[in-house]
């Protein structure tokens, strides 16, 4: 207590010191004292209340303990009295054993008397019951059967109670009532027959189905009563428990399974659409049956049976078993798609298990998948494998058919814009479209997989398409008279490339979830461009084969004296381009540009081959003017063919060379050559030497000076132009040629 008092004083001192830290606080001492006095009074009051409450609780507890002690003493006294009375009554209980035996005997005799009438009338009741069963009076038959079973069971029970080891009497009773078990089995058969035809029965005579359910419910109650009595006495009648309720559900399950298994009416050999028909029949049966269950059968069963959900589950399990059996068969590609589409889409759709009339009774989202993921993946893998094989064959056949068309003597068909085409792109992409539509019915991921596969096969197909186009050209070159419509079908091949591009883009927009280009896209684009460009080259090769004779006349003596080679070239090119107008953009534009380039290159090649050497200024002037005129002819022709596009850069090369020939003052030759080089930077030294050689008046020293000066002083290029001279080679003069030329000069 002293230590507590010291702590309290120390605490008080600290509080007072905290309050009186400044001199102006001394005026408030009286105020502080009153506040602390109020706090002290409040604390003391709460403390008194707490102590009083504790004291009241202790007082109440002591009172209850005292009362409990008195009760324990009373109970102890009562137990002593009971123990005394029990010891005194032991002898009395032993004396009542005879009374107990008499009671048991009286009970057995009473049971015998009660069942005496039934015992003597068992044969008659058996016959009546058999007749009622045959007449389908099931409720009455069951009532009589219960009477027989009750009589038999009561007699057996009393015999068991009297002497459970006396099997002879038990056997005697069993023999006397042996027909009862047969009646029970016969009645059960009738019940199962009604249940097997429950879908028909519930429509025609629902009371019959209700009677069956009532009988089964009665038997269930008897089963429970007999099982409970066995727990108490150890006795249970023969044939119990019957478990007819479990058997009923087994029969219903078997009925549903038989119903689903019996939907296959035809085989693959008889009908290619056998699986589609089977699945449609299954869908119709399941939907119709579940609708009947919901609207009619539910009313025939007790609510606790949860009838609709039970049937819903039975049909789901039966369908799952059936589709798994189908999945294990050797299905064709279209059959796999039909099965998966039905399983993954149709089954839970509003056309079947998700039908609005059924949704109020069940949740289809709780259904297990009909096919597990491994089975679905295996089927998809089989489909992809089969589809790959099939589409390869389809594409090969389509190409073979198209190749046969290439040999026709009639022109190919034209589209609405007049461009030649064949049916190949339409056939190919109709194939792809059909398979993608089918794949889309399964799911989005599989659709993407099939699209990638189609594009991959497309790339392989286009490589074969390119090879066949080359073969077509080579066969034509062996006999240019055949096929008659070679040019037109080559144009169609080129146009098909553009159609393929457009069709591929259309497929991707429609079926692809990603707009990002893939490796297959790049490969297809590259192959199509190569096929089209090669086709254009083949056509130009055809043109230039016809022009070869006329091109050989250029820059010859015959040409200088008045040849019509260029006129013929222009007419021939224009005639060919009347057909080439049937080529789609952009290939027609590229072809026009390439044709102009090749004409100019061939013309310049004629110059570089030094077919002519001008003898004097008049020949040079005449030749130059002719070259300028022919360059203008080319400009006019190709501007017309190219719809006004600029043709000056290429044709200007001919005019520039003509200016070199036209120059009359040899001292200015270097400047003219420099101008030519600045315009066409790809011109090489051998080209300049050939030009000077054709000119005919440039000495060896002048040629060397011009070449040397150009080599030392790099000419500034006037602008970027399309390379022309890089594709032109200058033939080298062999020793034999030089000897023949020298001999000719000596002979002159």
XYZ file of C-alpha atoms in Angstrom:
748
model
C 0.000 0.000 0.000
C 2.836 2.342 0.813
C 4.432 1.790 -2.582
C 1.112 2.431 -4.257
C 0.700 5.646 -2.260
C 4.172 6.801 -3.307
C 3.415 6.098 -6.960
C 0.164 8.018 -6.656
C 1.932 10.994 -5.028
C 4.636 10.962 -7.740
C 1.996 10.878 -10.451
C 0.146 13.755 -8.784
C 3.326 15.776 -8.549
C 3.983 15.276 -12.252
C 0.436 16.351 -13.132
C 0.682 19.459 -10.947
C 4.092 20.290 -12.444
C 2.584 19.941 -15.896
C -0.232 22.321 -14.977
C 1.938 25.009 -13.335
C 4.764 25.468 -15.800
C 4.134 29.204 -16.310
C 3.530 31.961 -13.779
C 0.207 32.990 -15.312
C -1.137 29.510 -14.528
C -0.999 30.192 -10.771
C -4.184 32.265 -11.120
C -5.991 29.094 -12.214
C -4.960 26.927 -9.253
C -8.442 27.024 -7.726
C -9.960 26.062 -11.087
C -7.545 23.127 -11.469
C -8.316 21.972 -7.914
C -12.091 21.916 -8.544
C -11.628 20.009 -11.854
C -9.454 17.373 -10.230
C -11.926 17.054 -7.343
C -14.756 16.351 -9.865
C -12.638 13.734 -11.618
C -11.819 12.062 -8.278
C -15.477 11.959 -7.289
C -16.430 10.432 -10.647
C -13.769 7.713 -10.388
C -14.787 6.851 -6.829
C -18.435 6.543 -7.888
C -17.577 4.156 -10.767
C -15.337 2.119 -8.470
C -18.114 1.759 -5.878
C -20.579 0.664 -8.561
C -18.164 -1.974 -9.889
C -17.494 -3.370 -6.431
C -21.232 -3.489 -5.674
C -21.892 -5.383 -8.896
C -19.197 -7.929 -8.091
C -20.611 -8.431 -4.611
C -24.122 -9.018 -6.007
C -22.749 -11.650 -8.421
C -20.915 -13.484 -5.679
C -24.045 -13.464 -3.515
C -26.154 -14.952 -6.343
C -23.531 -17.652 -7.059
C -23.416 -18.728 -3.442
C -27.218 -19.030 -3.352
C -27.224 -21.256 -6.471
C -24.449 -23.467 -5.095
C -26.410 -23.995 -1.930
C -29.537 -24.960 -3.931
C -27.508 -27.387 -6.083
C -26.090 -29.051 -3.008
C -29.603 -29.715 -1.678
C -30.681 -31.199 -5.063
C -27.669 -33.550 -5.131
C -28.553 -34.834 -1.681
C -32.164 -35.512 -2.809
C -30.976 -37.412 -5.908
C -28.550 -39.456 -3.846
C -31.368 -40.459 -1.524
C -33.646 -41.406 -4.457
C -30.943 -43.573 -6.093
C -30.497 -45.433 -2.840
C -34.247 -46.197 -2.742
C -34.220 -47.406 -6.399
C -31.251 -49.685 -5.767
C -33.050 -51.202 -2.750
C -36.270 -51.807 -4.731
C -34.320 -53.383 -7.668
C -32.623 -55.906 -5.394
C -35.990 -56.901 -3.902
C -37.612 -57.408 -7.450
C -35.029 -59.807 -8.927
C -36.825 -62.871 -7.664
C -40.171 -61.541 -8.900
C -38.825 -61.158 -12.519
C -37.576 -64.752 -12.517
C -41.012 -65.934 -11.412
C -42.610 -64.109 -14.465
C -40.698 -66.141 -17.117
C -43.638 -68.485 -17.569
C -45.920 -65.502 -18.102
C -43.502 -64.168 -20.775
C -43.548 -67.478 -22.643
C -47.321 -67.516 -22.479
C -47.461 -64.016 -23.933
C -45.227 -65.062 -26.869
C -47.339 -68.146 -27.489
C -50.496 -66.067 -27.303
C -49.048 -63.615 -29.844
C -48.211 -66.435 -32.248
C -51.622 -67.988 -31.846
C -53.287 -64.604 -32.344
C -51.262 -64.103 -35.565
C -52.219 -67.584 -36.740
C -55.888 -66.934 -36.012
C -55.690 -63.568 -37.781
C -54.090 -65.154 -40.900
C -56.080 -68.379 -40.683
C -58.536 -67.244 -43.313
C -55.703 -66.191 -45.674
C -53.781 -69.378 -45.024
C -56.635 -71.570 -46.180
C -57.425 -69.300 -49.132
C -53.831 -68.954 -50.436
C -54.429 -71.034 -53.617
C -57.556 -69.026 -54.399
C -55.843 -65.664 -53.819
C -52.877 -66.769 -55.950
C -55.190 -67.611 -58.848
C -57.075 -64.309 -58.507
C -53.842 -62.368 -58.393
C -52.537 -64.156 -61.487
C -55.739 -63.312 -63.336
C -55.558 -59.652 -62.279
C -51.954 -59.438 -63.515
C -52.959 -60.883 -66.875
C -55.799 -58.347 -67.088
C -53.331 -55.514 -66.318
C -55.242 -54.661 -63.135
C -51.935 -53.966 -61.472
C -53.085 -52.063 -58.376
C -55.591 -54.763 -57.367
C -53.101 -57.490 -58.153
C -50.529 -55.788 -55.972
C -53.039 -55.419 -53.108
C -53.689 -59.173 -53.103
C -49.982 -59.871 -53.428
C -49.340 -57.732 -50.355
C -51.977 -59.750 -48.431
C -50.236 -62.989 -49.333
C -46.789 -61.642 -48.502
C -48.059 -60.176 -45.237
C -49.528 -63.553 -44.155
C -46.335 -65.385 -45.095
C -44.055 -62.829 -43.454
C -46.070 -62.700 -40.206
C -46.069 -66.505 -39.860
C -42.344 -66.644 -40.534
C -41.681 -63.852 -38.090
C -43.637 -65.530 -35.279
C -41.880 -68.802 -36.016
C -38.547 -66.985 -35.942
C -39.401 -65.411 -32.590
C -40.458 -68.735 -31.112
C -37.555 -70.785 -32.433
C -35.178 -69.100 -34.847
C -33.190 -72.319 -35.297
C -36.170 -74.417 -36.404
C -35.547 -74.356 -40.147
C -37.950 -77.181 -40.954
C -41.020 -75.134 -39.997
C -39.615 -72.165 -41.892
C -39.114 -74.376 -44.924
C -42.663 -75.715 -44.613
C -44.073 -72.160 -44.655
C -41.885 -71.271 -47.647
C -43.142 -74.267 -49.617
C -46.758 -73.464 -48.823
C -46.286 -69.848 -50.051
C -43.888 -70.684 -52.909
C -46.271 -69.297 -55.568
C -46.098 -65.852 -53.951
C -42.571 -65.197 -55.175
C -43.597 -66.180 -58.709
C -46.485 -63.714 -58.569
C -44.102 -61.008 -57.385
C -41.758 -61.691 -60.304
C -44.639 -61.745 -62.785
C -45.972 -58.448 -61.481
C -42.487 -56.949 -61.694
C -42.261 -57.976 -65.367
C -45.508 -56.173 -66.054
C -44.222 -53.085 -64.273
C -41.003 -53.074 -66.274
C -42.925 -53.490 -69.538
C -45.036 -50.440 -68.720
C -41.916 -48.458 -67.843
C -40.165 -49.525 -71.043
C -43.103 -48.103 -72.996
C -43.456 -45.111 -70.676
C -43.178 -42.502 -73.473
C -46.135 -44.095 -75.248
C -48.036 -44.996 -72.075
C -47.900 -41.483 -70.632
C -49.604 -40.176 -73.767
C -52.289 -42.877 -74.086
C -52.984 -43.992 -70.506
C -51.098 -41.978 -67.873
C -53.094 -43.659 -65.071
C -51.318 -46.912 -65.874
C -47.955 -45.235 -65.309
C -49.234 -43.647 -62.100
C -50.337 -47.101 -60.876
C -46.880 -48.507 -61.543
C -45.247 -45.689 -59.589
C -47.688 -46.171 -56.680
C -46.925 -49.902 -56.542
C -43.179 -49.217 -56.515
C -43.593 -46.613 -53.769
C -45.566 -49.132 -51.657
C -42.834 -51.696 -52.081
C -40.237 -49.123 -51.083
C -42.089 -48.449 -47.827
C -42.362 -52.181 -47.107
C -38.635 -52.565 -47.858
C -37.774 -49.824 -45.371
C -40.041 -51.355 -42.700
C -38.542 -54.810 -43.190
C -34.981 -53.458 -43.058
C -35.759 -51.566 -39.852
C -37.249 -54.725 -38.264
C -34.180 -56.694 -39.251
C -32.023 -54.229 -37.325
C -34.173 -54.834 -34.236
C -34.904 -58.576 -34.499
C -32.495 -59.969 -37.083
C -35.375 -61.378 -39.173
C -36.117 -60.369 -42.783
C -38.614 -62.117 -45.093
C -37.390 -63.894 -48.225
C -37.070 -61.641 -51.294
C -36.619 -58.485 -49.241
C -35.572 -55.810 -49.928
C -36.947 -55.925 -53.487
C -35.422 -52.549 -54.419
C -37.967 -52.028 -57.171
C -37.287 -48.293 -57.211
C -33.644 -48.873 -58.165
C -34.767 -51.393 -60.735
C -37.255 -48.870 -62.113
C -34.459 -46.346 -62.770
C -32.337 -49.078 -64.362
C -35.221 -49.937 -66.689
C -35.751 -46.269 -67.569
C -32.034 -45.875 -68.256
C -32.060 -48.926 -70.494
C -35.166 -47.635 -72.262
C -33.500 -44.287 -72.975
C -30.315 -45.986 -74.190
C -32.322 -48.273 -76.487
C -34.240 -45.257 -77.760
C -31.008 -43.432 -78.671
C -29.271 -46.499 -80.110
C -32.295 -47.268 -82.292
C -32.061 -43.961 -84.227
C -29.753 -45.336 -86.945
C -32.016 -46.309 -89.811
C -29.494 -46.508 -92.667
C -25.804 -47.300 -93.170
C -23.055 -45.486 -95.028
C -23.300 -47.936 -97.902
C -26.988 -47.175 -98.386
C -26.837 -43.407 -97.838
C -23.811 -41.117 -97.785
C -25.745 -38.774 -95.481
C -26.414 -41.520 -92.928
C -24.722 -39.689 -90.061
C -26.546 -36.420 -90.701
C -29.841 -38.310 -90.729
C -28.924 -40.212 -87.555
C -27.991 -37.030 -85.688
C -31.133 -35.248 -86.820
C -33.331 -38.160 -85.736
C -31.516 -38.244 -82.395
C -32.060 -34.506 -81.950
C -35.755 -34.824 -82.710
C -36.258 -37.853 -80.444
C -34.442 -36.265 -77.497
C -36.281 -32.946 -77.819
C -39.690 -34.609 -78.247
C -39.129 -37.031 -75.370
C -37.911 -34.380 -72.938
C -40.880 -32.194 -73.858
C -43.172 -35.110 -73.027
C -41.314 -35.653 -69.748
C -41.731 -31.989 -68.805
C -45.388 -31.678 -69.755
C -46.786 -35.136 -68.904
C -44.456 -37.549 -67.174
C -43.454 -35.226 -64.327
C -47.076 -35.336 -63.159
C -46.968 -39.140 -62.857
C -44.024 -39.264 -60.430
C -43.669 -37.904 -56.888
C -41.923 -34.493 -56.693
C -38.974 -35.867 -54.721
C -38.049 -38.040 -57.718
C -36.837 -34.865 -59.489
C -38.168 -36.540 -62.617
C -37.249 -34.048 -65.308
C -33.642 -33.595 -64.210
C -33.278 -37.354 -63.879
C -34.526 -37.946 -67.431
C -32.458 -34.999 -68.674
C -29.373 -36.651 -67.228
C -30.345 -40.083 -68.636
C -30.732 -38.712 -72.154
C -27.489 -36.757 -71.876
C -25.562 -39.858 -70.777
C -27.158 -41.998 -73.489
C -26.339 -39.440 -76.195
C -22.780 -39.113 -74.850
C -22.308 -42.887 -75.022
C -23.675 -42.974 -78.568
C -21.536 -40.140 -79.930
C -18.453 -41.685 -78.335
C -19.256 -44.901 -80.179
C -19.615 -42.941 -83.406
C -16.351 -41.103 -82.755
C -14.526 -44.423 -82.416
C -15.636 -45.515 -85.896
C -13.670 -44.831 -89.075
C -15.424 -41.636 -90.064
C -14.866 -39.722 -93.274
C -13.887 -36.049 -93.213
C -17.400 -34.709 -93.831
C -18.769 -37.099 -91.200
C -16.252 -35.869 -88.626
C -17.347 -32.296 -89.275
C -21.028 -33.247 -89.054
C -20.448 -35.025 -85.735
C -18.354 -32.252 -84.179
C -20.723 -29.526 -85.368
C -23.626 -31.399 -83.822
C -21.756 -32.108 -80.572
C -20.213 -28.661 -80.083
C -22.975 -26.436 -81.448
C -26.311 -28.103 -82.152
C -26.508 -30.130 -78.927
C -26.665 -27.151 -76.539
C -28.429 -24.835 -78.974
C -32.070 -23.789 -78.892
C -32.740 -26.601 -81.372
C -32.081 -29.249 -78.742
C -31.088 -29.171 -75.063
C -31.241 -25.372 -74.954
C -34.791 -25.271 -76.311
C -36.823 -22.490 -74.616
C -39.389 -25.017 -73.379
C -36.666 -26.951 -71.526
C -34.555 -24.069 -70.207
C -36.953 -23.335 -67.343
C -36.314 -26.804 -65.907
C -32.538 -27.214 -66.287
C -29.205 -25.464 -66.706
C -27.398 -26.673 -69.810
C -24.163 -25.064 -68.599
C -23.925 -27.777 -65.942
C -23.851 -30.559 -68.550
C -20.604 -32.420 -69.012
C -19.199 -32.332 -72.578
C -20.505 -35.120 -74.799
C -16.961 -35.794 -75.993
C -13.869 -35.218 -73.889
C -11.203 -32.843 -75.185
C -8.851 -35.677 -76.171
C -11.509 -37.283 -78.379
C -12.373 -33.930 -79.987
C -8.687 -33.209 -80.633
C -8.233 -36.678 -82.110
C -11.207 -36.174 -84.449
C -9.922 -32.755 -85.500
C -6.504 -34.252 -86.170
C -8.081 -36.976 -88.340
C -10.106 -34.355 -90.196
C -7.056 -32.178 -90.864
C -5.117 -35.196 -92.123
C -7.962 -36.293 -94.393
C -8.682 -32.730 -95.496
C -5.033 -32.192 -96.408
C -5.050 -35.326 -98.534
C -8.394 -34.463 -100.116
C -7.574 -30.863 -100.906
C -4.292 -31.888 -102.518
C -6.239 -34.246 -104.765
C -8.921 -31.634 -105.478
C -6.339 -29.021 -106.444
C -4.514 -31.500 -108.659
C -7.747 -32.430 -110.448
C -8.712 -28.767 -110.817
C -5.338 -27.981 -112.380
C -5.575 -30.969 -114.737
C -9.007 -29.779 -115.866
C -7.679 -26.260 -116.400
C -4.735 -27.625 -118.408
C -7.156 -29.407 -120.730
C -8.912 -26.091 -121.315
C -5.578 -24.544 -122.387
C -5.576 -26.842 -125.425
C -9.004 -25.758 -126.648
C -9.419 -24.166 -130.063
C -11.830 -21.580 -128.650
C -10.849 -18.512 -126.649
C -11.295 -18.580 -122.884
C -14.261 -16.906 -121.274
C -14.077 -13.231 -120.344
C -15.334 -11.632 -117.160
C -17.752 -8.722 -117.065
C -14.912 -6.300 -117.805
C -13.742 -8.293 -120.829
C -10.603 -9.780 -119.243
C -9.781 -13.378 -120.173
C -10.049 -15.907 -117.364
C -10.496 -19.617 -116.668
C -12.669 -21.279 -114.062
C -9.701 -22.416 -111.955
C -9.735 -19.603 -109.321
C -13.484 -19.947 -108.839
C -13.224 -23.732 -108.408
C -10.286 -23.493 -105.987
C -11.814 -20.835 -103.791
C -15.227 -22.413 -103.832
C -13.475 -25.456 -102.382
C -11.738 -23.342 -99.740
C -14.926 -21.421 -98.945
C -16.954 -24.574 -98.402
C -14.387 -26.105 -96.071
C -13.930 -22.868 -94.134
C -17.674 -22.539 -93.683
C -17.726 -26.071 -92.318
C -14.747 -25.377 -90.030
C -16.385 -22.175 -88.770
C -19.319 -24.258 -87.558
C -16.990 -26.117 -85.176
C -15.154 -23.219 -83.547
C -13.018 -20.161 -84.289
C -9.654 -21.733 -83.511
C -10.291 -24.644 -85.843
C -11.409 -22.220 -88.548
C -8.055 -20.441 -88.243
C -6.237 -23.763 -88.457
C -8.094 -24.728 -91.644
C -7.460 -21.273 -93.148
C -3.709 -21.631 -92.528
C -3.823 -25.100 -94.057
C -5.667 -23.774 -97.131
C -3.089 -21.017 -97.605
C -0.256 -23.497 -97.190
C -1.784 -25.806 -99.789
C -2.400 -22.782 -101.998
C 1.294 -21.960 -101.979
C 2.222 -25.521 -103.006
C -0.489 -25.452 -105.672
C 0.790 -22.173 -107.131
C 4.280 -23.625 -107.468
C 2.786 -26.466 -109.548
C 0.711 -23.910 -111.442
C 3.892 -22.034 -112.313
C 5.604 -25.213 -113.467
C 2.643 -26.113 -115.682
C 2.634 -22.627 -117.230
C 6.321 -23.042 -118.119
C 5.618 -26.484 -119.588
C 2.732 -25.002 -121.582
C 5.074 -22.406 -123.058
C 7.772 -24.974 -123.869
C 5.274 -27.262 -125.616
C 4.045 -24.298 -127.658
C 7.580 -23.410 -128.733
C 8.021 -26.885 -130.181
C 5.127 -26.165 -132.540
C 4.035 -22.550 -132.525
C 0.851 -23.391 -134.402
C -0.437 -25.269 -131.374
C -2.392 -24.665 -129.344
C -4.300 -22.202 -131.452
C -5.312 -19.977 -128.522
C -1.941 -20.046 -126.743
C -1.783 -16.255 -126.343
C -5.334 -15.978 -125.037
C -4.901 -18.750 -122.466
C -1.549 -17.352 -121.337
C -3.368 -14.054 -120.765
C -5.979 -15.959 -118.743
C -3.181 -17.534 -116.666
C -1.810 -14.061 -115.917
C -5.261 -12.748 -115.018
C -5.857 -15.744 -112.774
C -2.943 -14.576 -110.641
C -4.717 -11.306 -109.905
C -7.967 -13.183 -109.240
C -6.119 -15.487 -106.829
C -4.780 -12.446 -104.971
C -8.212 -10.882 -104.655
C -9.803 -14.164 -103.574
C -7.138 -14.797 -100.920
C -7.630 -11.305 -99.495
C -11.374 -11.868 -99.465
C -10.978 -15.167 -97.593
C -8.688 -13.579 -95.026
C -11.050 -10.665 -94.430
C -13.925 -13.068 -93.944
C -12.315 -15.843 -91.919
C -9.088 -14.544 -90.377
C -9.094 -13.037 -86.903
C -5.739 -11.355 -87.498
C -4.823 -8.813 -90.131
C -1.082 -9.372 -89.696
C 0.635 -10.859 -92.785
C 2.112 -14.344 -92.398
C 4.969 -16.208 -94.074
C 2.424 -18.025 -96.255
C 1.000 -14.692 -97.404
C 4.406 -13.451 -98.491
C 5.218 -16.731 -100.252
C 1.875 -16.747 -102.089
C 2.278 -13.101 -103.129
C 5.782 -13.796 -104.371
C 4.774 -16.894 -106.341
C 1.767 -15.184 -107.944
C 3.917 -12.241 -109.024
C 6.478 -14.623 -110.477
C 3.820 -16.579 -112.403
C 2.317 -13.357 -113.788
C 5.667 -11.829 -114.717
C 6.834 -15.034 -116.356
C 3.534 -15.196 -118.246
C 4.091 -11.653 -119.485
C 7.625 -12.604 -120.527
C 6.298 -15.662 -122.377
C 3.870 -13.465 -124.292
C 6.576 -10.951 -125.133
C 8.799 -13.815 -126.227
C 5.993 -14.816 -128.582
C 5.852 -11.267 -129.947
C 9.580 -11.013 -130.458
C 9.746 -14.405 -132.136
C 7.470 -12.915 -134.793
C 9.580 -9.742 -134.855
C 12.922 -11.506 -135.044
C 13.253 -11.291 -138.837
C 12.326 -7.612 -138.864
C 14.618 -6.768 -135.946
C 17.496 -8.365 -137.861
C 16.901 -5.889 -140.704
C 17.523 -2.898 -138.433
C 20.766 -0.901 -138.983
C 21.613 -2.813 -142.151
C 22.160 -1.647 -145.690
C 18.652 -2.769 -146.564
C 17.286 -0.693 -143.678
C 19.278 2.332 -144.798
C 17.968 2.112 -148.344
C 14.329 2.045 -147.286
C 13.215 -1.004 -145.248
C 9.762 -1.101 -143.657
C 10.969 -3.188 -140.699
C 9.921 -0.681 -138.023
C 6.522 -0.192 -139.621
C 6.001 -3.935 -139.513
C 7.277 -4.086 -135.926
C 4.815 -1.395 -134.823
C 1.894 -3.041 -136.610
C 2.742 -6.446 -135.154
C 3.139 -5.085 -131.609
C -0.121 -3.173 -131.849
C -1.897 -6.270 -133.149
C -0.628 -8.364 -130.249
C -1.574 -5.675 -127.777
C -5.155 -5.801 -128.971
C -5.159 -9.184 -127.207
C -2.940 -7.946 -124.384
C -5.617 -5.395 -123.523
C -7.424 -8.358 -121.976
C -4.726 -8.491 -119.281
C -5.725 -7.076 -115.884
C -3.946 -4.290 -114.075
C -1.219 -3.932 -112.960
C 0.225 -6.602 -115.225
C -0.933 -4.926 -118.449
C 0.902 -1.725 -117.516
C 4.046 -3.625 -116.583
C 3.829 -5.562 -119.835
C 3.546 -2.399 -121.939
C 6.593 -0.903 -120.217
C 8.552 -4.129 -120.667
C 7.577 -4.361 -124.334
C 8.835 -0.816 -124.959
C 12.053 -1.554 -123.087
C 12.687 -4.707 -125.100
C 11.969 -2.970 -128.424
C 14.417 -0.207 -127.568
C 16.996 -2.704 -126.303
C 16.693 -4.783 -129.481
C 17.021 -1.632 -131.576
C 20.153 -0.557 -129.703
C 21.511 -4.112 -129.929
C 21.228 -3.783 -133.697
C 23.424 -0.682 -133.443
C 25.954 -2.394 -131.175
C 26.218 -5.414 -133.462
C 27.780 -3.072 -136.090
C 25.714 -4.466 -138.909
C 26.461 -1.316 -140.881
C 29.316 1.174 -141.005
C 28.398 4.541 -142.454
C 30.647 5.478 -145.365
C 30.122 9.220 -145.403
C 28.306 12.122 -143.812
C 25.239 11.686 -146.016
C 24.746 8.130 -144.876
C 25.249 9.165 -141.273
C 22.701 11.968 -141.639
C 20.235 9.748 -143.446
C 20.660 6.953 -140.904
C 20.365 9.365 -137.957
C 17.206 10.926 -139.320
C 15.736 7.489 -139.896
C 16.562 6.513 -136.318
C 14.941 9.666 -134.957
C 11.854 9.048 -137.051
C 11.602 5.450 -135.877
C 12.113 6.528 -132.264
C 9.141 8.857 -132.740
C 7.148 5.951 -134.157
C 7.901 3.911 -131.053
C 6.981 6.857 -128.826
C 3.668 7.314 -130.556
C 2.842 3.621 -130.526
C 3.650 2.966 -126.881
C 2.140 6.226 -125.671
C -1.046 4.993 -127.322
C -0.706 1.516 -125.785
C 0.210 2.889 -122.363
C -2.694 5.343 -122.293
C -0.521 8.425 -122.483
C 2.328 7.420 -120.182
C 5.745 8.978 -120.784
C 7.870 6.950 -123.211
C 10.568 9.600 -123.853
C 13.307 8.279 -121.519
C 13.617 4.954 -123.343
C 12.960 6.130 -126.885
C 15.250 9.073 -126.196
C 18.182 6.646 -126.105
C 17.702 5.925 -129.824
C 17.504 9.653 -130.599
C 20.620 10.322 -128.496
C 22.580 7.699 -130.414
C 21.276 9.202 -133.645
C 22.674 12.565 -132.588
C 26.104 10.944 -132.247
C 25.783 9.627 -135.799
C 24.307 12.875 -137.149
C 27.164 15.091 -135.950
C 29.119 16.477 -138.897
C 32.079 17.986 -137.046
C 34.277 15.177 -135.661
C 35.972 17.611 -133.294
C 32.694 17.911 -131.364
C 32.295 14.161 -131.138
C 33.649 14.034 -127.594
C 31.016 16.508 -126.391
C 28.192 14.551 -128.029
C 29.417 11.291 -126.556
C 29.742 12.977 -123.138
C 26.133 14.128 -123.394
C 25.052 10.571 -124.206
C 26.976 9.172 -121.227
C 25.502 11.763 -118.874
C 21.992 10.773 -119.912
C 22.612 7.024 -119.749
C 25.195 6.290 -117.072
C 25.012 2.507 -117.579
C 26.686 2.825 -120.992
C 30.053 1.087 -121.072
C 33.313 1.569 -122.943
C 32.557 -1.164 -125.472
C 29.262 0.528 -126.295
C 31.054 3.793 -127.126
C 33.604 1.964 -129.270
C 30.797 0.235 -131.158
C 29.009 3.537 -131.770
C 32.179 5.147 -133.052
C 32.836 2.118 -135.227
C 29.356 2.359 -136.806
C 29.859 6.068 -137.363
C 32.789 5.091 -139.579
C 34.865 8.313 -139.492
C 36.486 8.108 -136.064
C 40.128 7.146 -136.234
C 41.738 4.820 -133.756
C 43.492 7.751 -132.052
C 40.209 9.688 -131.729
C 38.440 6.674 -130.243
C 41.226 6.159 -127.746
C 41.239 9.863 -126.878
C 37.472 9.928 -126.291
C 37.533 6.752 -124.176
C 40.559 7.908 -122.227
C 39.149 11.361 -121.560
C 35.821 9.920 -120.394
C 37.687 7.545 -118.100
C 39.797 10.327 -116.592
C 36.980 12.841 -116.254
C 33.911 11.282 -114.688
C 30.901 12.723 -116.444
C 28.225 14.180 -114.186
C 24.920 12.411 -114.733
C 22.036 14.489 -115.939
C 19.491 12.520 -113.937
C 18.339 9.087 -112.938
C 17.162 7.112 -115.956
C 16.012 3.548 -116.505
C 19.022 1.309 -117.282
C 19.124 0.305 -120.921
C 22.687 -0.500 -121.890
C 23.370 -2.887 -118.993
C 21.414 -5.615 -120.807
C 23.175 -5.021 -124.126
C 26.328 -6.919 -124.922
C 28.669 -5.948 -127.713
C 29.859 -8.929 -129.787
C 33.628 -9.360 -129.824
C 35.436 -9.516 -133.154
C 37.202 -12.852 -133.471
C 40.401 -13.378 -135.460
C 38.446 -15.133 -138.230
C 36.125 -12.154 -138.592
C 39.040 -9.725 -138.725
C 40.756 -11.863 -141.422
C 37.600 -12.016 -143.546
C 37.154 -8.248 -143.241
C 40.773 -7.612 -144.299
C 40.392 -9.992 -147.252
C 37.263 -8.176 -148.368
C 39.120 -4.859 -148.306
C 42.006 -6.293 -150.342
C 39.595 -7.696 -152.927
C 38.034 -4.260 -153.282
